[in-house]
Each structure stands twice: as C-alpha cells, then as structure tokens.
Coordinates of C-alpha atoms in Angstrom, one line a residue:
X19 CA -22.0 -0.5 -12.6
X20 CA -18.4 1.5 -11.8
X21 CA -19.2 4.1 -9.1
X22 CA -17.2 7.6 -9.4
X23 CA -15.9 7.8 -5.9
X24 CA -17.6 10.7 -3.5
X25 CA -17.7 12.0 -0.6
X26 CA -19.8 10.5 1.7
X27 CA -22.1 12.7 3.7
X28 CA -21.1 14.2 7.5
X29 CA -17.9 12.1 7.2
X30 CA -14.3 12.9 6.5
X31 CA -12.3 11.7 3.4
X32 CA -9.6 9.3 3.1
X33 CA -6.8 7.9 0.8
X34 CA -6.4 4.2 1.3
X35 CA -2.7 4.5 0.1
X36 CA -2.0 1.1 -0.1
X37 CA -4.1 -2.7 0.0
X38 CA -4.6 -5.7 -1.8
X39 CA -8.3 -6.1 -2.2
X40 CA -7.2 -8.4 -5.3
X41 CA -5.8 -10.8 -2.6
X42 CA -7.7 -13.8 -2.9
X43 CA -8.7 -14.2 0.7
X44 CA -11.0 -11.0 -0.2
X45 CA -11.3 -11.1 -3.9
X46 CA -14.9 -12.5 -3.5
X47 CA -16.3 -9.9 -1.4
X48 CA -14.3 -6.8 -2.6
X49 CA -17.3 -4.5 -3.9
X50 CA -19.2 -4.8 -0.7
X51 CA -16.2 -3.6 0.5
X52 CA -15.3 -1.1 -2.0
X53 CA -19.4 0.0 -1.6
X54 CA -18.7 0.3 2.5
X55 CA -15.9 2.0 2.5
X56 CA -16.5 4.8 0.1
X57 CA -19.1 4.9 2.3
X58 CA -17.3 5.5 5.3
X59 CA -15.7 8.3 2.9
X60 CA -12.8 6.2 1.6
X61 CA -12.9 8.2 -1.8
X62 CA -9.4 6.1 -3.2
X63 CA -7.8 3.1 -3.0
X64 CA -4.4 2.5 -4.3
X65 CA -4.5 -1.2 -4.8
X66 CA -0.9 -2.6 -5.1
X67 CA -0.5 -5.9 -7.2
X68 CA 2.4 -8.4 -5.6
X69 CA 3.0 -10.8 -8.3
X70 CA 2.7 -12.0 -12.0
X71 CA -0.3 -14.1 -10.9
X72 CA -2.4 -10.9 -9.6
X73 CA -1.2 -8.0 -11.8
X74 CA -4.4 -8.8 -14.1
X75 CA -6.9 -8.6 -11.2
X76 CA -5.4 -5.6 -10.2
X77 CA -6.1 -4.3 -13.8
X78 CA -9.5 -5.6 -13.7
X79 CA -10.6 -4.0 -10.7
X80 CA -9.3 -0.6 -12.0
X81 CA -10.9 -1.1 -14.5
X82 CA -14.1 -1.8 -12.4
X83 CA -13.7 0.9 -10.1
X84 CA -13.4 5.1 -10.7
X85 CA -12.1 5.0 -7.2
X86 CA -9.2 2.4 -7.1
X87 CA -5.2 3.4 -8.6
X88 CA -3.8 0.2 -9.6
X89 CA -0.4 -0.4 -8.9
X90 CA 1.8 -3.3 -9.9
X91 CA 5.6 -4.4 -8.6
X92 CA 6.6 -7.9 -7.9
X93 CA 7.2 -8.3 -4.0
X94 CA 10.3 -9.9 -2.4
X95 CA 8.1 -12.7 -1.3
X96 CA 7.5 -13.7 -4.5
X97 CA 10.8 -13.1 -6.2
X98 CA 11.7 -16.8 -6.6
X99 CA 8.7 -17.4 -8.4
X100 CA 9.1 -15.1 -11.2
X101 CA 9.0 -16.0 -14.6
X102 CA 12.5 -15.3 -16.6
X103 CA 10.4 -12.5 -18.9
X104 CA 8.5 -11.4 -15.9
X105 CA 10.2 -7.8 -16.5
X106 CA 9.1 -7.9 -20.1
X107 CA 5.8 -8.7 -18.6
X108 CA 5.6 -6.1 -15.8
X109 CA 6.4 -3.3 -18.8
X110 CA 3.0 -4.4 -20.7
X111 CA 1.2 -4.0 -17.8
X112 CA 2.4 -0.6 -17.6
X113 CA 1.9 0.0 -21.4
X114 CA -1.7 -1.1 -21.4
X115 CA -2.3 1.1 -18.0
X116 CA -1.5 4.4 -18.2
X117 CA -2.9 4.9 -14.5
X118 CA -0.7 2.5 -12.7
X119 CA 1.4 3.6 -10.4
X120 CA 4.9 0.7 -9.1
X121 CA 4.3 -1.2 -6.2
X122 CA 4.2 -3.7 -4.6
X123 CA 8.0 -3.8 -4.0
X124 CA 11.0 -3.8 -1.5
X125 CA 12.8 -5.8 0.7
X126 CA 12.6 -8.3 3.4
X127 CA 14.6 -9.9 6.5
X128 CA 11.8 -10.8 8.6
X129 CA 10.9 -14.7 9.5
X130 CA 9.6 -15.3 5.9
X131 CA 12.0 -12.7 4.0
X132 CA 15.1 -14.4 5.8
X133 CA 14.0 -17.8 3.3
X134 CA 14.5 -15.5 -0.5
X135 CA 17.9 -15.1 -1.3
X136 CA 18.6 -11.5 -0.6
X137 CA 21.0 -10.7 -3.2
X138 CA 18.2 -11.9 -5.6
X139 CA 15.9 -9.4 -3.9
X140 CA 18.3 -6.7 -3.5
X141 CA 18.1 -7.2 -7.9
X142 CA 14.4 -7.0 -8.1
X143 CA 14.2 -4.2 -5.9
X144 CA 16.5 -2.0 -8.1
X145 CA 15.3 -2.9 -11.4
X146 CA 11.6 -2.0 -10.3
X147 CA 13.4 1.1 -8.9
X148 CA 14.4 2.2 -12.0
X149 CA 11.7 1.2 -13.8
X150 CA 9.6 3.9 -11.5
X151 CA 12.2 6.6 -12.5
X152 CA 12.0 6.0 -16.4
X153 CA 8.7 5.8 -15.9
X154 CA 8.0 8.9 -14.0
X155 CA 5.8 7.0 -11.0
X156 CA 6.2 6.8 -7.8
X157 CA 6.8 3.5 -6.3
X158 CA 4.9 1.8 -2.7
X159 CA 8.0 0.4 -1.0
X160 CA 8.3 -2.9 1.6
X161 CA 10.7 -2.8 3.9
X162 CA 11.3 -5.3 6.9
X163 CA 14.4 -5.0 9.1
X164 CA 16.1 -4.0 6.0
X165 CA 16.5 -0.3 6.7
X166 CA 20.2 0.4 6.3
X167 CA 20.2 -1.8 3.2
X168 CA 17.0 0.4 1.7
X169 CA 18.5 3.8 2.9
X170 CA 21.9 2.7 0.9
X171 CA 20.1 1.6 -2.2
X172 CA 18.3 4.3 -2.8
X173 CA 20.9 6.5 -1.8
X174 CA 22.6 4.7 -4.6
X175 CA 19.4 5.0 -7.2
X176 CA 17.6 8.5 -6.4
X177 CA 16.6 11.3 -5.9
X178 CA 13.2 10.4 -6.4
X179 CA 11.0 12.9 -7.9
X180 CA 7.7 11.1 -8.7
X181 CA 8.1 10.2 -4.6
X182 CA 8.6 7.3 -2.6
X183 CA 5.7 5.3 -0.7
X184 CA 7.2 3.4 2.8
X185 CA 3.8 1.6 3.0
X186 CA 3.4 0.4 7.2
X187 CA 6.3 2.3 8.1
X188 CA 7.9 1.4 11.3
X189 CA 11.2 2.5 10.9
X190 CA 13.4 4.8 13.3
X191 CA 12.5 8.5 13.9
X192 CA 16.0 8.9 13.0
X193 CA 16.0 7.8 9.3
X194 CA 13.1 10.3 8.3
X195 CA 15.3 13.1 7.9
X196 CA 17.2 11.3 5.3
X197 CA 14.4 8.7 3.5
X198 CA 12.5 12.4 3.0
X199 CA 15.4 14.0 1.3
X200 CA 15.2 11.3 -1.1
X201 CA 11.8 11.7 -1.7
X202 CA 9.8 9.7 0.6
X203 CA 6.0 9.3 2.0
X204 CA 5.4 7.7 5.0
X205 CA 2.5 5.3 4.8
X206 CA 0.7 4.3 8.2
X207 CA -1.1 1.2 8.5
X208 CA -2.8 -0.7 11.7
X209 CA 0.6 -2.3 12.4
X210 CA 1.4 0.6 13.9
X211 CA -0.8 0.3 16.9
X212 CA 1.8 -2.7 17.6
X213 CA 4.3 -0.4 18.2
X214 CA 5.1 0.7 21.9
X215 CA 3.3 3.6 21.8
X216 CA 6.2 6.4 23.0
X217 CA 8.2 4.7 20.2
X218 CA 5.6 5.5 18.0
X219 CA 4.9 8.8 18.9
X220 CA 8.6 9.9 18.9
X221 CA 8.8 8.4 15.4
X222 CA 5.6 9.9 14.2
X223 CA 6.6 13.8 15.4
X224 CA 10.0 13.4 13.5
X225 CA 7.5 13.3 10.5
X226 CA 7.0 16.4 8.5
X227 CA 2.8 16.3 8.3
X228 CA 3.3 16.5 4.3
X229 CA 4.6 13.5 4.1
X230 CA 2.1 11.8 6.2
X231 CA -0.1 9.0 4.2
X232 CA -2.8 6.9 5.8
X233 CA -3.3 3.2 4.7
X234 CA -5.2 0.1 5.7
X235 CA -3.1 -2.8 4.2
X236 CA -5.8 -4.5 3.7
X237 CA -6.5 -7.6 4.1
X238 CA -3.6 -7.5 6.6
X239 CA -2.8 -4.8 9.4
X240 CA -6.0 -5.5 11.6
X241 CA -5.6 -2.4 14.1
X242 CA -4.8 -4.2 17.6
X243 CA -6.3 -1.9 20.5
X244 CA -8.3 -1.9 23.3
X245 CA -11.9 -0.7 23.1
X246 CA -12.4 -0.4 19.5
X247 CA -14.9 -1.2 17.0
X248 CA -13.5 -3.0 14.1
X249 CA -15.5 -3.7 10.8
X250 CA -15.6 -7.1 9.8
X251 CA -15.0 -8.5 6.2
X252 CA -18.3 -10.5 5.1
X253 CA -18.0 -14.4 4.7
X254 CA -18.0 -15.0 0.9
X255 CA -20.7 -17.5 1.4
X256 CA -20.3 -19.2 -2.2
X257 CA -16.6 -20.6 -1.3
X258 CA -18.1 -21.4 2.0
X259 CA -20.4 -23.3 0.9
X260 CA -18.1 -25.0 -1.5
X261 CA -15.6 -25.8 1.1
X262 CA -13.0 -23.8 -1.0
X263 CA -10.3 -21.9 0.8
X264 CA -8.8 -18.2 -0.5
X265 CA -5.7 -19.5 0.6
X266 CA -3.0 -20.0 -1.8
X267 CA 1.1 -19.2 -2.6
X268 CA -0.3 -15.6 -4.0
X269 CA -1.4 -14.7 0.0
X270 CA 0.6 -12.8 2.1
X271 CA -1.1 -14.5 5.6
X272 CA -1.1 -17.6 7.1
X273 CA -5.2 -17.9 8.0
X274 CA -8.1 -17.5 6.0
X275 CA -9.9 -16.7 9.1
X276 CA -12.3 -13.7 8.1
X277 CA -11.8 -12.4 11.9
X278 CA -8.1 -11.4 11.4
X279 CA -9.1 -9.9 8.2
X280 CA -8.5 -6.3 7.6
X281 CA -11.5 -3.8 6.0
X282 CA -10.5 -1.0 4.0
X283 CA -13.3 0.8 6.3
X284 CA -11.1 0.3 9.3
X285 CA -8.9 3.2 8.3
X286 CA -10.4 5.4 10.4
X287 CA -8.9 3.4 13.7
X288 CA -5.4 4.1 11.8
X289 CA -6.7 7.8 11.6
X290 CA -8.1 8.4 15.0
X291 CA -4.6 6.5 16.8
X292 CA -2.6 8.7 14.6
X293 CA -4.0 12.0 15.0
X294 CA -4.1 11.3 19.3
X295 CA -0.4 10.6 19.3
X296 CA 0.2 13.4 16.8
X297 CA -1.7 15.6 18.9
X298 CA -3.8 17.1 16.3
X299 CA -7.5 16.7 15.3
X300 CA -9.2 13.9 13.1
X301 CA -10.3 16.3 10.5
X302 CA -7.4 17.9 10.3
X303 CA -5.3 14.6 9.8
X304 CA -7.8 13.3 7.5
X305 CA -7.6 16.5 4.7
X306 CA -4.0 16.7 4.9
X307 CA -3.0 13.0 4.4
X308 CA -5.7 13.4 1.4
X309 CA -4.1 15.9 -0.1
X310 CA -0.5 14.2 0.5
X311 CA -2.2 10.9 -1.5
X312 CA -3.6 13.1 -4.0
X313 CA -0.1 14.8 -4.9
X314 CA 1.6 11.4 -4.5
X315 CA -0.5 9.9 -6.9
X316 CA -1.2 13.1 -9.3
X317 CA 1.5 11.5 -11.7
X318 CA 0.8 12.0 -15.5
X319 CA -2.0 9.9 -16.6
X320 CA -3.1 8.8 -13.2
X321 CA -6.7 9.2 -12.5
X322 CA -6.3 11.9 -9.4
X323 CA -3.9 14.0 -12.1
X324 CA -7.2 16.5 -12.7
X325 CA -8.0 16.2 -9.0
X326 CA -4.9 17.6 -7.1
X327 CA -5.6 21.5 -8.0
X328 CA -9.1 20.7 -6.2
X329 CA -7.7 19.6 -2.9

C-alpha cells in the first residue's frame, strides 16, 4: 500500500529534487528504498523519466507513491533513439498526468554527449523547452560542458516563470547571476564533492540560498569523501539469482555494480558537504532547500501545490 510521505521522527526533511529510481539498475529494489529514505526524512522525490522506454515506469511509480513528482523529458543521450511521434507521445504523458513536471532534458559535450549530433540535441532541448512554457512547468535541465550554448538558448527561449532545475550543477560562479535572472534553481548532487573544494565553495556562495536545491541523482552521484558512511542499495536477489543484469541502452552508467550505486538516503552527505562549505547549519540548509523544492514544484496540479503555504 502507497504511503503519504511524513516526517520522520528527530530527523530533518528533504526534497530529493531530482533521480531515476525507475532506472533499471534499481527498479527492483526501489520501495525499500523509497521506505528508507522517507525514513531518513526524504519526504519527496522528483523522479525524472529519460526516455520513451521509461516514461511509463515513471507514471507507475507516481502512481505508487504519495511522495514521488514524476517528471518526464527525453535526455540528450537518448535523442537518436527517439521514435518520429515521440513529441506526440511525450504530450499524452503530460495529458494523462496532470502532476508531472519536464525533465529529464538538456545538453551534452562530455565523452558520451560528444557521440549525439549536437544540432540534433540542441532541437530536442528547445522543443521540450517550450513545451515547459506552454505548459506552465518547470523543467530539470542537463548540462555538460555546454554552458555558453545553454546560457544562449535560453537566453533565446525565456524568461522562465514556472523555473528552471540545473540538476548536479557544476557550472561557474560567474554564470549564476545570469542562469537566475532567467529563472533558474540550482540542483546539488554528490558530484559535487568531485569538485576541488575552493572551486566549489566560491561557486556555491555566488548562489542566492533561495535558489538552493538538494538532490541525490540517484542511482548515479555516489558522494566521493573521506570518512563517510554511505548507504548501500540492497542486491535484488531475484535477478541475482537469475543471472540477469539491470543493465541495458535505457542506463545512464557503465556498471551494474550495486557498490557505485547511489541511495536516495545518501542525501544527507550532499546536505552536510553543502551546508560546511556554505558555512551555515544542517537544519538550516535542510528547511530552506525544502521550501525552494516545494515552490519549484508547487505548479498547478502538482501534488506539493496544497503544500507550499505550509512550508
């Protein structure tokens, strides 16, 4: 039985901003970790879909779950493989779930990115743009070395009143000023702890804390410190046992290894490195990056839209 999310006892709350727990290296074992995280006092997850082959799990599990937004985009990643109506398609989705919100989406020149044709991506990216401005959403945004090309498009496509999610942000300090102008969120996600840690903290106090979302990426963005407790994602014993892998063209990493897995619990590591670079407490961090979700995701129809007034 669906579980209304709460808030856990003696612990903060948090706004997973943006994972995949449809991904099919964690699809198996997703309610234990829905069930540990909300009790670790993750009270919402906005689950993003990436493709035409997951959009319907993402449904499902929102479905499933009080606690999870469903989003759905189509990812640069997986821009060759669309279908020629897959815009047609995307619109349904949309249709039939009031609650979604757009995302998975954005644009990529990293080592995989560099493969996709990026005038093909650059088209995706915009149509799904202004699909999320008919559609009065706000929109979880990808971006790998592709800042000046992002800043330019939506430069070229906003304002953005229903906001702007940079999920894993690692861009410059300098661009905030101008992404937040357009109506941008910065999501932070375990990649971060990657990041040469002055770097990070210069790019972090450019950030207004309003705009400050908290994320886990999950299955991806396994924090990477010293001295830290991690929480594992539990072997789905039935494919083990089955010799079946959860790897296949709809994953975004290159091992099904359940130790490089990311748990949606692990957001308070993100939380914690955060709030010691930002110089400010946990709880602190914790109730305004809620609140930030909460407004972010307050759109019409969404299921936090009754909830922001509370926060």
């Amino acid at each position: 039985m669906a579980q209304a999310p709460a808030r856990a006892a003696s612990v903060v709350r948090l706004f997973d901003a943006h994972c995949h727990l449809q991904d099919p290296r964690v699809l198996a074992v997703a309610p234990s970790l829905i069930r540990a995280a909300t009790a670790a006092g993750v009270a919402r997850f906005a689950v993003n879909g990436t493709s035409e082959k997951d959009w319907h799990l993402v449904k499902q599990m929102a479905e499933e779950y009080p606690s999870v937004v469903p989003c759905f985009g189509l990812h640069p990643w997986w821009v060759p493989e669309r279908s020629p109506d897959w815009m047609d398609s995307l619109r349904r989705f949309f249709a039939e779930t009031p609650e979604a919100a757009v995302g998975e989406i954005g644009l990529d020149k990293g080592s995989h990115g560099k493969t996709i044709d990026f005038g093909e991506q650059v088209e995706v990216f915009q149509q799904q743009l202004e699909l999320a401005k008919e559609l009065n959403k706000p929109v979880s945004v990808h971006c790998v070395r592709a800042f000046g090309d992002l800043l330019e498009i939506l430069k070229r496509t906003g304002p953005f009143p229903a906001g702007v999610l940079l999920h894993s942000y690692l861009g410059s300090a300098e661009m905030v000023s101008s992404l937040e102008n357009l109506g941008c969120y910065f999501s932070l996600s375990g990649f971060l702890t990657g990041m040469k840690s002055t770097k990070a903290k210069k790019m972090l106090k450019s950030m207004p804390l309003d705009r400050i979302l908290l994320e886990t990426d999950a299955p991806d963005a396994l924090p990477k410190l010293d001295d830290i407790s991690l929480l594992a994602v539990p072997v789905d014993r039935s494919s083990a046992d089955n010799g079946e892998s959860k790897k296949d063209s709809n994953s975004q990493a290159s091992t099904t290894s359940n130790e490089s897995l990311n748990h949606p619990s692990n957001i308070h590591i993100v939380m914690k490195y955060v709030a010691s670079l930002l110089e400010i407490s946990e709880i602190e961090l914790a109730e305004v990056t809620y609140k930030n979700a909460t407004k972010l995701f307050s759109y019409h129809g969404s299921k936090v839209h009754n909830e922001v007034e509370a926060v």
